[in-house]
Coordinates of C-alpha atoms in Angstrom, one line a residue:
Chain A
M222 CA -9.1 94.6 -67.0
K223 CA -5.4 94.2 -66.3
R224 CA -4.4 90.7 -65.2
Q225 CA -2.5 90.9 -61.9
L226 CA 0.8 89.0 -61.7
T227 CA 1.4 87.1 -58.5
G228 CA 4.6 87.8 -56.5
L229 CA 6.2 84.7 -57.8
Q230 CA 5.4 85.6 -61.4
R231 CA 6.7 89.1 -60.9
A232 CA 10.0 87.8 -59.4
L233 CA 10.4 85.3 -62.3
A234 CA 9.7 88.0 -64.9
A235 CA 12.3 90.2 -63.3
F236 CA 14.9 87.4 -63.1
A237 CA 14.2 86.3 -66.6
G238 CA 14.7 89.9 -68.0
G239 CA 17.6 90.6 -65.6
F240 CA 19.6 87.6 -66.5
A241 CA 19.0 88.3 -70.3
L242 CA 20.5 91.8 -69.6
L243 CA 23.4 90.2 -67.7
A244 CA 24.0 87.8 -70.6
L245 CA 24.3 90.8 -72.9
I246 CA 26.7 92.6 -70.7
F247 CA 29.1 89.7 -69.9
E248 CA 31.3 87.8 -72.3
F249 CA 29.1 85.3 -74.1
A250 CA 31.7 82.7 -75.3
S251 CA 35.2 82.1 -76.5
T252 CA 37.0 79.9 -79.0
E253 CA 40.8 79.2 -79.0
G254 CA 41.1 81.9 -76.3
A255 CA 39.6 84.6 -78.5
P256 CA 36.4 86.0 -77.1
L257 CA 33.1 85.5 -79.1
P258 CA 30.7 88.4 -78.5
V259 CA 27.1 87.8 -78.5
W260 CA 26.5 89.4 -82.0
E261 CA 28.4 86.4 -83.4
F262 CA 25.2 84.5 -82.5
P263 CA 22.3 86.4 -84.1
L264 CA 19.6 84.1 -82.8
A265 CA 20.9 84.2 -79.2
G266 CA 21.2 87.9 -79.5
T267 CA 17.7 88.3 -80.7
F268 CA 16.5 86.2 -77.8
L269 CA 18.4 88.2 -75.2
V270 CA 17.2 91.6 -76.6
L271 CA 13.6 90.4 -76.8
G272 CA 14.1 89.0 -73.3
V273 CA 15.2 92.4 -71.9
L274 CA 12.4 94.2 -73.7
A275 CA 9.9 91.8 -72.0
I276 CA 10.6 93.6 -68.7
G277 CA 8.2 96.1 -70.3
R278 CA 5.4 94.0 -69.0
I279 CA 5.5 96.3 -66.0
W280 CA 3.8 98.9 -68.2
F281 CA 1.7 96.7 -70.6
Q282 CA 0.2 93.3 -70.5
L283 CA 2.1 90.5 -72.2
P284 CA 0.2 87.3 -73.3
L285 CA 1.7 84.2 -71.6
F286 CA 2.5 82.5 -74.9
I287 CA 5.1 85.2 -75.5
D288 CA 7.0 83.7 -72.6
G289 CA 6.6 80.3 -74.0
A290 CA 7.8 81.4 -77.4
L291 CA 10.8 83.3 -75.8
S292 CA 11.9 80.1 -73.9
V293 CA 11.7 78.0 -77.1
L294 CA 13.7 80.7 -79.0
G295 CA 16.2 80.8 -76.2
A296 CA 16.6 76.9 -76.1
V297 CA 17.0 76.7 -79.9
A298 CA 19.6 79.6 -79.9
L299 CA 21.7 78.1 -77.1
L300 CA 21.6 74.6 -78.7
L301 CA 22.8 76.1 -82.0
A302 CA 25.4 78.2 -80.3
L303 CA 27.0 75.0 -78.9
D304 CA 28.2 74.0 -82.4
T305 CA 30.6 76.9 -82.8
L306 CA 31.7 77.9 -79.3
Q307 CA 34.5 76.1 -77.5
M308 CA 34.3 77.7 -74.1
A309 CA 31.0 79.0 -72.8
G310 CA 31.4 82.3 -71.0
P311 CA 29.3 83.8 -68.1
G312 CA 27.0 85.4 -70.7
Y313 CA 26.1 82.0 -72.1
W314 CA 25.2 80.6 -68.7
F315 CA 23.1 83.8 -67.9
A316 CA 21.2 83.2 -71.1
L317 CA 20.6 79.6 -70.0
V318 CA 19.2 80.8 -66.7
S319 CA 17.1 83.4 -68.5
T320 CA 15.7 80.7 -70.8
W321 CA 14.8 78.5 -67.8
M322 CA 13.1 81.4 -66.0
F323 CA 11.0 82.2 -69.2
A324 CA 9.9 78.5 -69.3
W325 CA 9.1 78.5 -65.6
L326 CA 7.1 81.9 -65.9
F327 CA 5.2 80.4 -68.8
V328 CA 4.2 77.3 -66.9
E329 CA 3.4 79.3 -63.8
Q330 CA 1.1 81.7 -65.8
L331 CA -0.5 78.8 -67.8
A332 CA -1.4 77.0 -64.5
A333 CA -2.8 80.2 -63.1
S334 CA -4.8 80.8 -66.2
I335 CA -6.2 77.3 -66.3
R336 CA -7.2 77.5 -62.6
A337 CA -9.0 80.8 -63.4
G338 CA -10.8 79.2 -66.3
R339 CA -9.3 81.5 -68.9
T340 CA -7.5 78.6 -70.8
S341 CA -8.8 75.2 -71.7
P342 CA -7.6 72.5 -69.3
T343 CA -6.3 70.3 -72.3
L344 CA -3.5 72.8 -72.6
G345 CA -2.5 71.7 -69.1
M346 CA -0.8 68.8 -70.8
L347 CA 1.9 71.4 -71.8
I348 CA 3.0 71.8 -68.2
P349 CA 4.7 68.4 -67.7
V350 CA 6.0 68.5 -71.2
V351 CA 7.7 71.8 -70.6
F352 CA 9.0 70.6 -67.3
G353 CA 10.5 67.5 -68.9
L354 CA 12.0 69.3 -71.8
S355 CA 13.5 72.0 -69.5
L356 CA 15.2 69.2 -67.6
L357 CA 16.5 67.6 -70.7
L358 CA 17.7 71.0 -72.1
I359 CA 19.6 71.9 -69.0
W360 CA 21.1 68.5 -68.9
E361 CA 22.1 68.7 -72.5
I362 CA 23.6 72.2 -72.3
I363 CA 25.5 71.8 -69.0
V364 CA 27.1 68.5 -70.1
R365 CA 28.1 69.9 -73.6
A366 CA 29.0 73.5 -72.7
A367 CA 30.9 72.5 -69.6
S368 CA 32.6 69.6 -71.5
V369 CA 31.5 67.0 -68.9
P370 CA 33.4 63.8 -69.7
M371 CA 31.2 61.3 -71.4
V372 CA 31.8 58.5 -69.0
L373 CA 30.4 60.6 -66.2
L374 CA 27.3 61.7 -68.0
P375 CA 26.5 61.6 -71.7
P376 CA 24.2 64.4 -73.1
P377 CA 20.6 63.2 -73.8
S378 CA 21.0 63.8 -77.5
M379 CA 23.9 61.2 -77.5
I380 CA 21.7 58.7 -75.5
W381 CA 18.8 59.3 -78.0
T382 CA 21.1 58.6 -81.0
R383 CA 22.4 55.5 -79.3
I384 CA 18.9 54.3 -78.8
L385 CA 18.1 54.8 -82.5
T386 CA 21.3 53.1 -83.8
S387 CA 21.1 50.1 -81.4
L388 CA 17.4 49.4 -81.8
P389 CA 17.9 45.6 -82.7
T390 CA 20.1 45.1 -79.6
L391 CA 17.8 47.1 -77.2
T392 CA 14.8 45.1 -78.6
A393 CA 16.4 41.7 -78.1
D394 CA 17.6 42.7 -74.6
F395 CA 14.2 44.0 -73.7
L396 CA 12.3 40.9 -74.8
Q397 CA 14.7 38.6 -73.0
T398 CA 14.5 40.5 -69.7
F399 CA 10.7 41.1 -69.9
K400 CA 10.1 37.4 -70.4
A401 CA 11.6 36.9 -66.9
V402 CA 9.8 40.0 -65.6
L403 CA 6.3 39.0 -66.7
A404 CA 6.7 35.3 -65.9
G405 CA 8.1 36.0 -62.5
F406 CA 5.6 38.7 -61.8
A407 CA 2.7 36.4 -62.7
L408 CA 4.0 33.5 -60.7
G409 CA 5.1 35.6 -57.7
C410 CA 1.8 37.5 -57.4
G411 CA -0.3 34.5 -58.2
S412 CA 1.4 32.3 -55.6
G413 CA 1.4 35.1 -53.0
F414 CA -2.3 35.5 -53.6
I415 CA -3.1 31.8 -53.3
V416 CA -1.0 31.4 -50.2
A417 CA -2.8 34.4 -48.7
I418 CA -6.1 32.7 -49.2
L419 CA -4.7 29.5 -47.6
V420 CA -3.3 31.4 -44.7
D421 CA -6.7 33.1 -44.3
R422 CA -8.5 29.7 -44.3
S423 CA -6.3 28.2 -41.7
P424 CA -4.7 29.8 -38.6
F425 CA -2.3 26.9 -38.5
L426 CA -0.8 27.9 -41.8
K427 CA -0.9 31.5 -40.9
R428 CA 1.6 30.8 -38.1
G429 CA 3.8 28.7 -40.4
L430 CA 3.7 30.4 -43.8
L431 CA 3.9 34.0 -42.8
P432 CA 7.3 33.8 -41.2
I433 CA 8.5 31.8 -44.1
G434 CA 7.3 34.4 -46.6
N435 CA 9.0 37.1 -44.5
F436 CA 12.2 35.0 -44.4
V437 CA 12.2 34.6 -48.2
S438 CA 11.7 38.3 -48.7
A439 CA 14.5 39.1 -46.4
L440 CA 17.1 37.1 -48.5
P441 CA 19.5 39.4 -50.3
I442 CA 18.8 39.4 -54.0
I443 CA 22.5 39.1 -54.8
G444 CA 22.7 36.1 -52.7
I445 CA 19.8 34.1 -54.3
A446 CA 20.5 35.2 -57.9
P447 CA 23.6 33.0 -58.3
I448 CA 21.9 30.1 -56.6
M449 CA 18.8 30.4 -58.9
V450 CA 21.2 30.3 -61.9
M451 CA 22.6 27.0 -60.7
W452 CA 19.1 25.6 -60.1
F453 CA 17.2 26.9 -63.2
G454 CA 20.0 27.5 -65.7
F455 CA 21.5 30.5 -67.5
D456 CA 18.4 31.5 -69.4
W457 CA 15.4 33.7 -68.3
P458 CA 13.8 31.0 -66.0
S459 CA 16.4 31.6 -63.2
K460 CA 15.7 35.4 -63.5
A461 CA 12.0 34.7 -63.2
A462 CA 12.7 32.7 -60.1
V463 CA 14.5 35.7 -58.5
V464 CA 11.5 37.9 -59.5
V465 CA 9.1 35.3 -57.9
A466 CA 11.1 35.4 -54.6
M467 CA 11.0 39.3 -54.7
T468 CA 7.3 39.7 -55.5
F469 CA 5.8 36.8 -53.4
F470 CA 5.9 38.5 -50.0
P471 CA 4.4 41.9 -50.8
M472 CA 1.5 40.2 -52.5
L473 CA 1.0 37.8 -49.5
V474 CA 1.1 40.5 -46.8
N475 CA -1.1 42.9 -48.7
T476 CA -3.7 40.3 -49.5
V477 CA -3.8 39.0 -46.0
A478 CA -4.3 42.6 -44.8
G479 CA -6.8 43.2 -47.5
L480 CA -8.9 40.2 -46.6
N481 CA -9.4 41.7 -43.1
A482 CA -10.4 45.1 -44.6
S483 CA -14.2 44.3 -44.7
S484 CA -16.0 45.5 -41.5
S485 CA -17.5 43.3 -38.9
I486 CA -21.0 44.5 -39.7
E487 CA -20.5 43.4 -43.4
R488 CA -19.3 40.0 -42.3
D489 CA -22.2 39.7 -39.8
L490 CA -24.4 40.6 -42.7
M491 CA -23.2 37.7 -44.8
R492 CA -23.5 35.4 -41.7
T493 CA -27.2 36.4 -41.4
Y494 CA -27.6 35.2 -45.1
A495 CA -26.0 31.9 -44.1
A496 CA -23.4 32.6 -46.8
S497 CA -20.7 30.0 -47.2
Y498 CA -17.0 30.8 -46.7
W499 CA -16.4 31.0 -50.5
E500 CA -19.5 33.2 -51.1
T501 CA -18.4 35.6 -48.4
L502 CA -14.9 35.6 -49.9
L503 CA -16.0 36.2 -53.5
K504 CA -18.8 38.7 -52.9
L505 CA -17.5 40.6 -49.9
R506 CA -13.9 40.1 -48.8
L507 CA -12.1 39.9 -52.1
P508 CA -13.7 43.0 -53.5
A509 CA -13.0 44.8 -50.3
A510 CA -9.4 43.6 -50.5
A511 CA -8.9 44.9 -54.1
P512 CA -7.2 48.2 -53.1
F513 CA -4.6 46.3 -51.1
I514 CA -4.1 43.7 -53.9
F515 CA -3.5 46.5 -56.4
N516 CA -1.1 48.2 -54.1
A517 CA 0.9 44.9 -54.1
L518 CA 0.7 44.7 -57.9
K519 CA 2.0 48.3 -58.2
I520 CA 4.8 47.7 -55.8
N521 CA 5.7 44.4 -57.5
S522 CA 5.6 45.9 -61.0
T523 CA 8.8 47.9 -60.3
L524 CA 10.4 45.3 -58.0
A525 CA 10.1 42.7 -60.7
L526 CA 11.9 44.8 -63.3
I527 CA 14.7 45.7 -60.7
G528 CA 14.9 42.0 -59.7
A529 CA 15.3 40.7 -63.3
I530 CA 17.9 43.2 -64.3
V531 CA 20.0 42.7 -61.2
A532 CA 19.7 38.9 -61.5
E533 CA 21.2 39.1 -65.0
F534 CA 24.5 40.4 -63.5
F535 CA 25.0 36.8 -62.2
G536 CA 25.3 34.7 -65.3
T537 CA 23.1 35.0 -68.4
P538 CA 23.2 34.2 -72.1
I539 CA 24.7 37.1 -74.0
V540 CA 21.5 39.1 -74.2
G541 CA 19.3 40.9 -71.6
M542 CA 19.2 44.4 -70.2
G543 CA 21.1 43.6 -67.0
F544 CA 23.8 41.7 -69.0
R545 CA 24.2 44.6 -71.4
I546 CA 24.5 47.1 -68.5
S547 CA 27.2 45.1 -66.7
T548 CA 29.3 44.4 -69.8
E549 CA 29.0 47.8 -71.5
V550 CA 30.0 49.6 -68.3
G551 CA 33.2 47.5 -68.4
K552 CA 33.7 48.7 -72.1
L553 CA 33.0 52.3 -71.0
N554 CA 30.1 52.4 -73.5
I555 CA 28.2 54.6 -71.1
D556 CA 25.8 55.8 -73.8
L557 CA 24.5 52.3 -74.3
V558 CA 24.2 51.8 -70.5
W559 CA 22.1 55.0 -70.4
A560 CA 20.1 53.8 -73.4
E561 CA 19.2 50.5 -71.5
I562 CA 18.3 52.7 -68.4
A563 CA 16.0 54.8 -70.5
V564 CA 14.3 51.7 -72.0
A565 CA 14.0 50.2 -68.5
A566 CA 12.6 53.4 -67.1
V567 CA 10.0 53.8 -69.9
A568 CA 9.0 50.1 -69.7
G569 CA 8.8 50.1 -65.9
S570 CA 6.6 53.3 -66.0
A571 CA 4.4 51.8 -68.7
F572 CA 4.0 48.5 -66.7
Y573 CA 3.1 50.5 -63.6
G574 CA 0.7 52.8 -65.6
V575 CA -1.2 49.9 -67.1
I576 CA -1.8 48.4 -63.6
A577 CA -2.8 51.8 -62.2
L578 CA -5.3 52.2 -65.1
I579 CA -6.8 48.8 -64.4
E580 CA -6.9 49.6 -60.6
R581 CA -8.9 52.8 -61.4
A582 CA -11.4 50.8 -63.3
V583 CA -11.7 48.0 -60.8
T584 CA -11.7 50.0 -57.5
F585 CA -13.8 52.9 -58.9
W586 CA -15.9 52.8 -55.7
H587 CA -12.9 53.4 -53.3
P588 CA -12.8 56.9 -51.7
S589 CA -9.2 57.3 -52.9
V590 CA -10.3 56.8 -56.6
R591 CA -13.7 58.6 -56.7
G592 CA -12.3 61.4 -54.5
G593 CA -15.5 61.7 -52.6
R594 CA -16.9 61.3 -49.1
T595 CA -17.0 57.9 -47.5
Chain B
M186 CA -51.1 33.7 -31.0
T187 CA -48.0 31.9 -32.0
S188 CA -44.7 33.1 -30.6
V189 CA -42.0 33.7 -33.2
V190 CA -39.2 34.3 -30.5
S191 CA -39.4 32.7 -27.0
A192 CA -36.7 33.2 -24.5
R193 CA -36.6 31.4 -21.1
G194 CA -34.1 32.3 -18.4
L195 CA -31.7 33.5 -21.2
G196 CA -28.3 34.7 -20.0
L197 CA -25.1 35.6 -21.8
T198 CA -21.7 36.3 -20.1
F199 CA -18.8 37.7 -22.2
K200 CA -15.4 36.6 -21.1
T201 CA -13.1 39.6 -21.4
G202 CA -9.5 40.4 -20.3
D203 CA -10.6 42.1 -17.1
G204 CA -13.2 39.6 -15.9
D205 CA -16.6 38.5 -17.0
V206 CA -19.3 40.8 -18.3
Q207 CA -22.8 39.7 -17.8
A208 CA -24.5 41.2 -20.8
L209 CA -27.9 39.3 -20.4
S210 CA -29.3 37.8 -17.3
D211 CA -32.5 35.8 -16.9
V212 CA -34.4 37.2 -19.8
N213 CA -37.9 35.7 -20.3
L214 CA -39.8 37.1 -23.3
D215 CA -42.1 36.0 -26.1
I216 CA -42.5 37.9 -29.3
N217 CA -45.7 37.0 -31.1
R218 CA -46.5 36.8 -34.8
G219 CA -47.3 40.3 -36.2
E220 CA -46.0 42.2 -33.2
F221 CA -43.8 45.3 -33.3
V222 CA -41.6 44.9 -30.3
S223 CA -39.2 47.7 -29.2
F224 CA -36.2 47.1 -26.9
I225 CA -35.2 50.3 -25.1
G226 CA -32.6 51.0 -22.4
P227 CA -29.4 52.8 -21.9
S228 CA -26.1 51.5 -23.6
G229 CA -24.8 48.3 -22.0
C230 CA -28.3 47.0 -21.2
G231 CA -28.0 44.1 -23.6
K232 CA -30.7 45.1 -26.1
T233 CA -28.4 44.7 -29.1
T234 CA -26.9 41.6 -27.6
F235 CA -30.4 40.0 -27.3
L236 CA -31.1 40.8 -31.0
R237 CA -27.8 39.3 -31.9
V238 CA -28.7 36.1 -29.9
I239 CA -32.0 35.8 -31.9
A240 CA -29.9 36.2 -35.1
D241 CA -27.4 33.6 -34.0
L242 CA -24.6 36.2 -34.0
E243 CA -23.9 35.6 -30.4
Q244 CA -24.2 32.3 -28.4
P245 CA -26.2 32.4 -25.1
T246 CA -24.4 30.9 -22.0
A247 CA -27.5 30.1 -20.0
G248 CA -31.2 29.4 -20.6
S249 CA -32.9 28.6 -23.9
I250 CA -34.3 30.5 -26.8
T251 CA -36.3 29.4 -29.9
V252 CA -36.8 31.2 -33.1
N253 CA -39.7 30.0 -35.2
G254 CA -39.7 27.0 -33.0
T255 CA -36.2 26.0 -33.8
S256 CA -32.8 27.0 -32.5
P257 CA -31.4 30.4 -33.6
A258 CA -28.7 28.5 -35.7
D259 CA -31.3 26.6 -37.6
A260 CA -33.4 29.8 -38.1
R261 CA -30.4 31.5 -39.5
L262 CA -29.7 28.6 -41.9
N263 CA -33.3 28.7 -42.9
R264 CA -32.9 32.4 -43.7
S265 CA -36.0 33.0 -41.5
Y266 CA -35.1 36.6 -40.5
G267 CA -33.8 39.8 -42.1
Y268 CA -31.4 42.0 -40.1
V269 CA -30.9 45.7 -40.4
F270 CA -27.7 47.0 -38.8
Q271 CA -26.9 50.3 -37.2
A272 CA -25.0 51.2 -40.3
P273 CA -26.3 50.7 -43.8
A274 CA -23.3 48.4 -44.7
L275 CA -24.1 48.6 -48.4
L276 CA -21.2 47.3 -50.5
P277 CA -19.8 50.3 -52.3
W278 CA -18.9 48.4 -55.5
R279 CA -22.5 47.4 -56.0
T280 CA -25.3 49.5 -57.3
I281 CA -28.4 49.8 -55.1
D282 CA -30.4 47.2 -57.0
R283 CA -27.4 44.8 -56.9
N284 CA -26.9 45.5 -53.1
V285 CA -30.6 44.7 -52.5
G286 CA -30.2 41.6 -54.7
L287 CA -27.2 40.4 -52.7
P288 CA -29.1 38.1 -50.4
L289 CA -31.1 36.8 -53.3
E290 CA -27.9 35.9 -55.1
I291 CA -26.6 34.1 -52.1
M292 CA -29.8 32.3 -51.4
G293 CA -30.3 31.4 -55.1
Y294 CA -33.6 33.1 -55.9
G295 CA -34.6 32.9 -59.5
D296 CA -36.9 36.0 -59.6
S297 CA -34.5 38.3 -58.1
A298 CA -35.2 41.3 -60.4
A299 CA -38.9 41.3 -59.5
R300 CA -38.2 41.0 -55.8
V301 CA -35.6 43.8 -55.9
S302 CA -38.0 46.2 -57.5
K303 CA -40.8 45.2 -55.1
A304 CA -38.5 45.8 -52.1
L305 CA -37.2 49.2 -53.4
D306 CA -40.8 50.2 -54.0
L307 CA -41.6 49.3 -50.3
V308 CA -39.0 51.8 -49.1
N309 CA -39.7 54.4 -51.8
L310 CA -36.4 54.1 -53.6
T311 CA -37.7 53.3 -57.0
G312 CA -35.6 55.2 -59.6
F313 CA -32.4 54.9 -57.7
E314 CA -31.6 51.3 -58.8
K315 CA -28.5 52.2 -60.7
K316 CA -27.0 54.6 -58.1
F317 CA -24.1 53.6 -56.1
P318 CA -24.5 53.8 -52.2
W319 CA -22.1 56.7 -51.8
Q320 CA -24.2 58.7 -54.2
L321 CA -27.2 58.6 -51.8
S322 CA -27.9 60.4 -48.6
G323 CA -27.6 58.6 -45.2
G324 CA -31.4 58.2 -44.9
M325 CA -31.6 56.7 -48.4
Q326 CA -28.7 54.4 -47.7
Q327 CA -30.5 53.1 -44.6
R328 CA -33.7 52.7 -46.6
A329 CA -31.8 50.6 -49.1
S330 CA -30.5 48.5 -46.3
I331 CA -34.0 47.9 -45.1
A332 CA -35.0 47.0 -48.7
R333 CA -32.2 44.5 -48.7
A334 CA -33.5 42.9 -45.5
L335 CA -37.0 42.7 -47.0
A336 CA -36.0 41.3 -50.4
F337 CA -36.1 37.7 -49.4
D338 CA -39.4 38.0 -47.6
A339 CA -38.5 36.6 -44.2
D340 CA -41.3 37.0 -41.7
L341 CA -39.1 38.3 -39.0
L342 CA -37.3 41.6 -39.2
L343 CA -34.6 42.5 -36.6
M344 CA -33.6 46.1 -36.6
D345 CA -30.7 47.4 -34.4
E346 CA -31.0 51.1 -34.1
P347 CA -31.4 51.6 -37.8
F348 CA -32.2 55.3 -37.6
G349 CA -29.8 56.0 -34.7
A350 CA -27.3 58.0 -36.9
L351 CA -30.0 60.0 -38.7
D352 CA -31.3 63.5 -37.9
E353 CA -34.7 63.8 -36.2
I354 CA -36.7 65.0 -39.3
V355 CA -35.5 62.1 -41.5
R356 CA -36.0 59.8 -38.5
D357 CA -39.7 60.9 -38.0
H358 CA -40.3 60.4 -41.7
L359 CA -38.7 56.9 -41.7
N360 CA -40.6 55.9 -38.6
S361 CA -43.9 56.6 -40.2
E362 CA -42.8 54.9 -43.4
L363 CA -41.7 51.9 -41.3
L364 CA -45.2 51.7 -39.8
K365 CA -46.8 51.7 -43.2
L366 CA -44.5 49.0 -44.3
W367 CA -45.2 46.9 -41.2
A368 CA -48.9 47.3 -41.8
R369 CA -48.6 46.2 -45.5
T370 CA -46.3 43.3 -45.0
E371 CA -47.6 42.0 -41.7
K372 CA -44.1 41.1 -40.6
T373 CA -43.0 40.6 -37.0
I374 CA -40.5 43.3 -36.1
A375 CA -38.0 43.4 -33.3
F376 CA -36.5 46.9 -33.0
V377 CA -33.7 48.3 -30.8
T378 CA -33.7 51.9 -29.9
H379 CA -32.6 54.3 -27.2
S380 CA -35.3 57.0 -28.1
I381 CA -38.5 56.8 -25.9
P382 CA -40.8 58.6 -28.5
E383 CA -39.5 56.3 -31.2
A384 CA -40.2 53.1 -29.1
V385 CA -43.7 54.3 -28.1
Y386 CA -44.7 55.6 -31.5
L387 CA -43.7 52.3 -33.3
S388 CA -44.4 49.5 -31.0
T389 CA -47.2 47.2 -29.9
K390 CA -45.0 46.0 -27.1
I391 CA -42.1 47.9 -25.4
V392 CA -39.4 46.0 -23.5
V393 CA -37.6 48.2 -21.0
M394 CA -34.1 47.0 -20.2
S395 CA -31.4 48.0 -17.7
P396 CA -27.7 47.5 -17.5
R397 CA -25.2 45.7 -15.1
P398 CA -26.3 43.0 -15.6
G399 CA -28.5 43.4 -18.7
R400 CA -32.0 42.4 -17.9
V401 CA -35.7 43.2 -18.6
T402 CA -37.3 45.5 -16.1
D403 CA -40.7 46.1 -17.7
I404 CA -42.8 44.9 -20.5
I405 CA -45.5 47.3 -21.7
D406 CA -48.3 46.4 -24.0
S407 CA -49.2 49.5 -25.9
P408 CA -52.9 50.4 -26.0
L409 CA -52.4 52.7 -29.1
P410 CA -54.2 51.7 -32.3
R411 CA -52.3 50.2 -35.1
E412 CA -53.0 53.1 -37.4
R413 CA -50.8 55.9 -36.0
P414 CA -50.4 59.3 -37.6
L415 CA -47.3 61.3 -36.4
D416 CA -49.4 63.7 -34.3
I417 CA -50.5 60.7 -32.1
R418 CA -47.4 61.7 -30.1
E419 CA -49.3 64.7 -28.7
T420 CA -52.2 62.6 -27.2
P421 CA -52.5 61.8 -23.5
E422 CA -52.4 58.1 -24.1
F423 CA -49.1 58.3 -25.9
L424 CA -47.7 60.6 -23.1
A425 CA -48.8 58.2 -20.5
I426 CA -47.0 55.3 -22.1
A427 CA -43.9 57.4 -22.5
A428 CA -44.0 58.4 -18.9
R429 CA -44.2 54.6 -17.9
V430 CA -41.3 53.9 -20.1
R431 CA -39.3 56.8 -18.6
D432 CA -40.1 55.5 -15.0
G433 CA -39.0 52.0 -16.0
L434 CA -35.7 53.3 -17.3
R435 CA -35.1 55.5 -14.2
A436 CA -35.9 52.6 -11.9
G437 CA -33.5 50.3 -13.7
H438 CA -30.7 52.9 -13.8
S439 CA -28.5 52.9 -10.7
Y440 CA -26.7 56.1 -9.7
E441 CA -25.0 54.7 -6.7
E442 CA -21.5 55.4 -8.1

């Protein structure tokens, strides 16, 4: 039976083939003013001819992995062509668009195929990978082929090389900053949690402590960071103090809200058992508050990283991710700045991911996790 | 006969933003050991409030009430009653056996595993110990909550419209199960409902209440035998009591507005 293409898939197929045809027609590239026709680049030429031939899918069925292979071929050809061409012509850009369309078409068909049960769901892992690689490819090619100045945006390959050559520096910076992140996160979340319990226990404290918590969280980080440096010194404890100030309030507010999440029937139930305050807290109210507490932990995981990095702009020993970013920007070593950003992004996502995984295990019963009815 | 609950001139007034609401007014009532007493009436008649006063979840503002010869507060601290709410209120992070074992944990029973399996057996939930509440149907959840109220073997069972949210077929089934359970355990049961057939089918004594202010308008001692098959509901005796309950409800209900 012939597999029907959706409207979007047909349009993508038409655009992919059409742009490959345009790339063959228009000038591909030039060097020192002399035009470089596409047959100077055999791999790119092969890709474009095959791309045009793929329009034949109107008459015969084409396996979706052909589109995947075509997009990989196009990516490799375009990257290799970068080494010889000086000026990319319209043909080169059309070839890039065509490559992108083939990648998109591949992902689109793969998703449809998994939904229909024709392909194993484990292959679904390919979809985000293809998406990420396409972004990196487009970034790399635009920056290099259009000769974007390195200070504005370095290509990903350069950032990657920089990461590999500066590993000792990056590791030292990471360890220095993450000491502050983890210590501040633990202290900020821990004290927010304890104060939330105190506030819950006493309405008097609720009226006093909640506004103070609110006040602290409203302080601008660039205002408190220099003060913390004066109080706690240049090393990581002053950064941890900034992180404490940033993470305390989200934890406090969320835990206070979470402690009220149990229903009145559930609290009446504990009362009929003559349960003490602490038994009710441990067996009913804290488990019911867990989704709120994990929300605060997730928010705080990213806040802590931002806080620690920004705090390092205001006086630090000569190590740390924030320190490195602020000094290397001054030296126009933009690739190292990007390398630090990449490390921070990966570390922050991993931190968040670990907390999200623990959350799934702990609040497995919550409708948002088990995805079921209430 | 010893009375388990004894109310004299009991009244309760809620203070609300737009004036006082008299939820209970001059209630005089005795619930004797081993009785099955139903409270029936339209919403706002104070039947749930009366149950909550017995359970020390509300404080009366007039009159006196004793539970097992003591104040409701002492009765609660002595864990002398089990309460079944309108909703199952099972904790979603606990499996059924750990939900039923919750009161035992709090009250410090040592033999909790044996008590849990006995309570689950009483409500026919054996085999569902390791399920989570959200994996069971509504009727099964409510049965689990009844098992939880039975687990610590209090002599008095307070039930606040426990089957109100269930469909009629499940409700019929659970009603006859409840009667069997009552016969086996010889507990005293106070049961709030707004269904006339349910009240007549289950009770040895029916308390008819009416609203504004919440008060008792009729107390009917049922002549029906303790052994009651479901088709007793077609007999003339049953229908006669149902008619009397309906008359009581109609008399107490004012339509002047």
